[in-house]
Coordinates of C-alpha atoms and ligand atoms in Angstrom, one line a residue:
M15 CA 43.1 -1.8 -7.7
Q16 CA 46.4 -1.3 -9.8
K17 CA 48.2 0.8 -7.8
I18 CA 48.6 1.5 -4.2
R19 CA 50.0 4.9 -2.7
L20 CA 52.2 5.1 0.7
A21 CA 52.1 8.2 2.5
T22 CA 55.6 8.0 4.4
R23 CA 57.8 10.6 6.4
E24 CA 61.2 11.5 4.9
S25 CA 63.3 10.5 7.5
A26 CA 66.1 7.7 6.9
L27 CA 63.9 5.3 9.4
A28 CA 60.4 6.3 8.0
L29 CA 61.6 5.0 4.4
W30 CA 63.3 2.3 5.3
Q31 CA 59.7 0.7 7.6
T32 CA 57.7 2.4 4.4
E33 CA 59.7 -0.1 1.8
H34 CA 59.6 -3.3 4.1
V35 CA 55.7 -2.7 3.6
A36 CA 56.1 -1.7 -0.1
A37 CA 57.9 -5.0 -0.3
R38 CA 56.1 -7.2 1.9
L39 CA 52.7 -5.6 -0.5
R40 CA 54.2 -6.7 -3.9
E41 CA 55.0 -10.2 -2.4
A42 CA 51.7 -10.5 -1.4
H43 CA 50.2 -9.2 -4.5
P44 CA 52.3 -9.4 -7.3
D45 CA 50.1 -7.4 -10.2
L46 CA 49.6 -4.5 -7.8
E47 CA 52.3 -1.2 -8.0
V48 CA 53.3 -0.1 -4.9
E49 CA 54.4 4.0 -5.0
L50 CA 56.1 5.7 -2.1
V51 CA 54.8 9.5 -1.4
P52 CA 57.3 10.9 1.1
M53 CA 56.2 14.0 2.7
T54 CA 57.7 16.4 5.5
T55 CA 55.8 16.8 8.6
R56 CA 55.7 20.0 11.2
G57 CA 57.0 17.5 13.9
D58 CA 60.4 16.9 11.6
Q59 CA 60.5 20.7 10.8
A60 CA 60.5 22.4 14.4
I61 CA 63.7 19.8 15.8
D62 CA 65.1 22.2 18.0
Q63 CA 61.5 22.6 20.0
P64 CA 60.8 20.2 22.7
L65 CA 57.6 18.1 21.0
V66 CA 55.5 18.5 24.0
E67 CA 55.4 22.6 23.4
I68 CA 54.7 22.3 19.6
G69 CA 51.4 19.9 19.8
G70 CA 52.8 16.5 20.7
K71 CA 53.3 13.3 18.6
G72 CA 50.2 13.4 16.4
L73 CA 52.3 16.4 14.7
F74 CA 54.2 13.2 13.0
L75 CA 50.7 12.0 11.4
K76 CA 48.9 15.2 10.2
E77 CA 50.1 16.2 7.1
L78 CA 50.2 12.1 5.7
E79 CA 46.4 11.9 7.2
V80 CA 45.7 15.0 5.1
A81 CA 47.5 13.3 2.3
M82 CA 45.0 10.8 2.3
L83 CA 42.1 12.6 3.0
E84 CA 42.9 14.8 -0.3
G85 CA 43.2 11.8 -2.4
R86 CA 46.9 12.3 -2.9
A87 CA 48.1 8.9 -1.2
D88 CA 45.7 6.1 -0.1
A89 CA 47.4 4.6 3.1
A90 CA 50.3 5.9 5.5
V91 CA 53.3 4.0 7.3
H92 CA 54.0 4.8 10.8
S93 CA 56.0 3.3 13.8
L94 CA 52.9 2.7 16.0
K95 CA 54.5 4.2 19.2
D96 CA 54.3 7.5 17.3
V97 CA 50.7 7.1 16.5
P98 CA 48.2 8.6 19.7
M99 CA 46.0 6.3 21.5
E100 CA 42.9 7.5 19.7
L101 CA 43.1 8.3 16.2
D102 CA 41.7 11.8 15.5
G103 CA 39.5 11.6 12.4
P104 CA 38.1 9.0 9.9
F105 CA 40.9 6.6 9.6
E106 CA 41.7 3.0 11.3
L107 CA 44.7 1.0 11.5
A108 CA 44.7 -1.8 8.9
A109 CA 47.5 -3.8 9.3
I110 CA 50.1 -3.9 12.3
L111 CA 52.9 -6.1 11.6
E112 CA 54.8 -8.3 13.4
R113 CA 56.8 -6.6 16.2
A114 CA 61.0 -6.6 15.8
D115 CA 62.9 -5.7 19.3
P116 CA 60.9 -3.9 21.4
F117 CA 63.4 -2.5 23.6
D118 CA 65.9 0.3 24.5
A119 CA 69.2 0.5 23.4
F120 CA 72.2 1.7 25.6
V121 CA 74.6 3.8 22.9
S122 CA 77.8 5.1 24.1
V123 CA 81.3 5.4 22.7
K124 CA 83.0 4.7 25.9
Y125 CA 80.9 2.5 28.0
E126 CA 79.8 -1.0 27.4
A127 CA 76.3 -0.9 29.7
L128 CA 74.4 1.6 31.7
E129 CA 75.9 0.1 35.0
E130 CA 79.4 1.2 33.8
L131 CA 78.9 5.0 33.5
P132 CA 80.7 7.2 35.7
F133 CA 78.9 9.2 38.4
G134 CA 77.4 12.0 36.8
A135 CA 77.7 10.9 33.0
K136 CA 75.6 12.7 30.7
V137 CA 73.0 10.6 29.2
G138 CA 70.8 12.1 25.9
T139 CA 67.1 11.8 25.6
S140 CA 64.0 13.5 25.2
S141 CA 61.6 10.7 26.2
L142 CA 60.0 11.4 29.6
R143 CA 60.2 7.6 29.9
R144 CA 63.5 7.0 29.2
Q145 CA 64.3 9.6 31.3
A146 CA 62.3 8.1 34.6
L147 CA 63.7 4.8 33.9
L148 CA 67.0 6.3 34.0
R149 CA 66.5 8.3 36.7
A150 CA 65.1 4.9 39.1
H151 CA 68.2 2.8 38.2
R152 CA 71.1 5.5 38.1
P153 CA 69.6 8.9 40.6
D154 CA 73.2 10.3 39.6
L155 CA 72.9 10.7 35.7
V156 CA 72.9 14.3 34.1
L157 CA 70.0 13.9 31.8
V158 CA 69.9 16.2 28.8
D159 CA 67.6 16.6 26.2
L160 CA 67.8 15.0 22.5
R161 CA 65.8 15.2 20.0
G162 CA 66.3 14.5 16.2
N163 CA 66.3 11.5 13.9
V164 CA 68.4 8.4 14.9
N165 CA 71.5 9.6 12.9
T166 CA 71.4 13.4 14.1
R167 CA 70.9 11.4 17.7
L168 CA 74.1 9.5 16.7
A169 CA 76.4 12.3 15.3
K170 CA 75.6 14.5 18.8
L171 CA 77.0 11.4 20.6
D172 CA 79.8 10.7 18.3
A173 CA 80.6 14.4 18.3
G174 CA 81.3 14.0 22.8
D175 CA 78.0 16.0 23.4
Y176 CA 76.8 12.9 25.9
D177 CA 78.6 10.0 27.3
A178 CA 75.7 7.5 26.1
I179 CA 72.2 8.1 24.7
V180 CA 69.0 5.4 24.5
L181 CA 67.2 4.6 21.6
A182 CA 64.8 2.0 20.1
C183 CA 66.9 -1.3 19.2
A184 CA 64.5 -1.7 16.7
G185 CA 64.9 1.6 15.0
L186 CA 69.1 1.2 14.7
Q187 CA 68.7 -2.7 13.3
R188 CA 66.4 -1.2 10.6
L189 CA 69.1 1.0 9.8
G190 CA 71.7 -1.3 9.9
L191 CA 73.4 0.2 12.9
G192 CA 72.6 -2.8 15.0
E193 CA 76.4 -2.8 15.9
R194 CA 75.9 0.5 18.1
I195 CA 74.0 -1.5 20.5
R196 CA 76.0 -2.0 23.4
E197 CA 73.3 -3.1 25.9
R198 CA 69.7 -3.8 25.4
L199 CA 68.2 -2.5 28.3
T200 CA 65.1 -5.2 28.6
A201 CA 61.8 -5.7 30.5
P202 CA 61.0 -5.7 33.5
R203 CA 63.8 -3.7 34.1
F204 CA 63.6 -1.0 31.1
I205 CA 59.7 -1.4 30.0
P206 CA 59.2 0.0 26.7
A207 CA 56.7 2.8 25.3
A208 CA 53.4 1.1 24.2
A209 CA 53.9 -0.8 20.6
Q210 CA 57.5 0.0 20.6
G211 CA 58.8 -1.7 17.7
A212 CA 55.8 -2.3 15.8
V213 CA 55.1 -0.8 12.1
T214 CA 51.3 -0.2 11.3
V215 CA 49.9 1.2 8.1
E216 CA 46.8 3.5 8.4
C217 CA 43.8 3.9 5.8
K218 CA 40.8 5.8 5.5
Q219 CA 37.8 4.3 7.3
G220 CA 35.6 2.4 5.1
D221 CA 38.1 2.2 2.1
A222 CA 37.3 -1.5 1.4
E223 CA 39.6 -2.1 -1.0
V224 CA 42.7 -0.5 0.3
H225 CA 42.0 -2.2 3.5
A226 CA 42.0 -5.9 2.1
L227 CA 45.1 -4.9 0.8
L228 CA 46.8 -4.1 3.5
A229 CA 45.0 -6.6 6.3
V230 CA 47.2 -9.3 4.8
L231 CA 50.3 -7.9 6.4
D232 CA 48.7 -8.1 9.8
H233 CA 50.4 -10.0 12.6
G234 CA 47.5 -11.1 14.9
P235 CA 49.7 -12.3 18.2
T236 CA 51.3 -8.6 17.9
R237 CA 47.9 -7.0 17.4
A238 CA 46.5 -8.5 20.3
C239 CA 49.9 -7.6 22.7
V240 CA 49.7 -3.9 21.4
R241 CA 46.1 -3.4 21.9
A242 CA 46.7 -4.3 25.5
E243 CA 49.7 -1.9 25.6
R244 CA 47.6 0.7 24.1
A245 CA 44.6 0.3 26.3
M246 CA 46.4 0.7 29.5
T247 CA 48.3 4.0 28.2
R248 CA 44.9 5.4 27.3
T249 CA 43.1 4.4 30.2
L250 CA 45.7 6.4 32.1
G251 CA 45.4 9.3 29.7
G252 CA 48.6 8.9 28.7
S253 CA 50.6 11.1 26.1
C254 CA 54.0 11.8 25.5
H255 CA 53.5 14.4 28.2
V256 CA 54.0 11.6 31.0
P257 CA 56.0 8.5 31.5
I258 CA 53.9 5.9 30.8
A259 CA 55.7 1.9 29.7
A260 CA 53.8 -0.9 28.7
Y261 CA 54.9 -4.2 27.7
A262 CA 52.8 -7.1 26.5
T263 CA 53.8 -10.6 25.6
L264 CA 51.7 -13.8 24.8
N265 CA 52.1 -17.4 25.5
K266 CA 49.4 -19.7 24.2
E267 CA 46.3 -17.9 24.5
K268 CA 47.4 -15.6 27.6
I269 CA 48.6 -12.0 27.5
S270 CA 51.0 -11.1 30.1
L271 CA 51.0 -6.9 30.3
E272 CA 53.4 -5.2 32.4
G273 CA 53.0 -1.7 33.0
L274 CA 54.7 1.7 34.8
V275 CA 54.0 5.2 35.5
G276 CA 56.9 7.2 36.5
D277 CA 58.7 10.9 36.9
A278 CA 61.3 12.0 35.1
K279 CA 62.4 14.5 37.6
T280 CA 62.4 12.1 40.7
G281 CA 62.7 8.5 39.3
Q282 CA 60.0 7.3 41.5
T283 CA 58.1 4.5 40.0
V284 CA 54.7 2.7 40.4
R285 CA 54.9 -0.7 38.5
G286 CA 51.8 -3.1 37.8
Y287 CA 51.2 -6.5 35.8
A288 CA 48.4 -8.9 35.2
S289 CA 47.6 -11.4 32.5
G290 CA 44.4 -12.2 30.8
P291 CA 43.1 -14.3 27.9
V292 CA 44.3 -12.9 24.2
S293 CA 40.4 -12.4 23.5
E294 CA 40.3 -9.6 25.9
P295 CA 43.3 -7.2 25.4
D296 CA 41.5 -3.9 26.2
K297 CA 40.0 -5.4 29.8
L298 CA 43.8 -6.3 30.3
G299 CA 45.3 -2.9 29.7
E300 CA 42.4 -1.2 31.6
Q301 CA 42.9 -3.6 34.8
V302 CA 46.7 -2.8 34.6
A303 CA 45.9 0.9 34.3
D304 CA 43.4 1.1 37.2
M305 CA 46.1 -1.1 39.2
L306 CA 48.8 1.1 38.7
V307 CA 46.4 4.2 39.9
A308 CA 45.3 2.4 43.0
R309 CA 49.1 2.0 43.8
G310 CA 49.8 5.5 43.2
A311 CA 50.1 6.5 40.0
D312 CA 47.5 8.9 39.7
A313 CA 49.8 11.5 41.7
L314 CA 52.4 11.0 39.0
L315 CA 49.9 11.8 36.3
P316 CA 48.8 15.2 35.1
Ligands
PBG30 N1 60.1 8.6 18.7 C1 60.7 8.1 17.5 C2 60.5 6.8 17.1 N2 59.7 6.0 16.6 C3 59.9 5.0 16.3 C4 61.2 4.5 16.9 C5 61.9 3.2 16.7 C6 61.4 2.2 16.0 C7 60.1 1.7 16.9 O1 60.0 1.8 17.9 O2 59.2 1.0 16.1 C8 61.9 6.2 17.2 C9 63.2 6.0 17.2 C10 63.5 5.7 18.8 O3 62.6 5.8 19.8 O4 64.9 5.7 19.1

């Protein structure tokens, strides 16, 4: 194989991530030609409608998967956080790259930290998980919907529409906007979404040549951790319709997984934690999911 074509969304973040994958591939395979195939998805077009109403996060993948099925691209690069817990169709995640900063960022023009926001301050985020966690720590805040790509959200903050917004640290850092992070909202106080900060490359199942080219980018420890996080979320029937948070770390041969289910309206949260061998990430994810349900999470799930 002389050339590999990488499908990507056209947002600045998606293009950065795909350029990063392209550079890593060229480094690993000096004779390989790597080409980007940028495309707009329905998720990018309908940015004025809430994601839940137009069909959820899978929308960001669909067009890229169709491009692979129709032979216009060989692989697709995604933020793993945006990839549904069950892939819909004959696809596989051939590579999961080493995770960058997994945490959320508090971003504000005037305020240094979440705790410094005045009573009743207006915070923009459309993520139900971020809303639930913000409510849990600061029940007084007024939470307002905020969609769009990272630059659009920052522009709305700078225009004075919000006192603060919450974004992923990884996205800001990748775009050279790391200095906009006022406070890192770290675990266990603020648990991220499953796989936040990790980039993945998807290809068609059974496409052995493409798979082999991509597999050299796979990072085993990241794959094990996000596997536990995604298994927990999947077991809870999670999608972006429910605030679910999952964060795993690997220490020697042991994965520790912290999980949370919340209610975006009330800020009520249920937490669970367990650890297990790196060889059984799915089992650990299921175990923490069961623990969350036993502690009352089912009352918060649909
Ligand atoms: N939902 C959009 C999205 N998907 C991935 C990232 C950030 C990068 C990452 O988590 O890898 C973002 C932006 C954000 O949440 O602020």
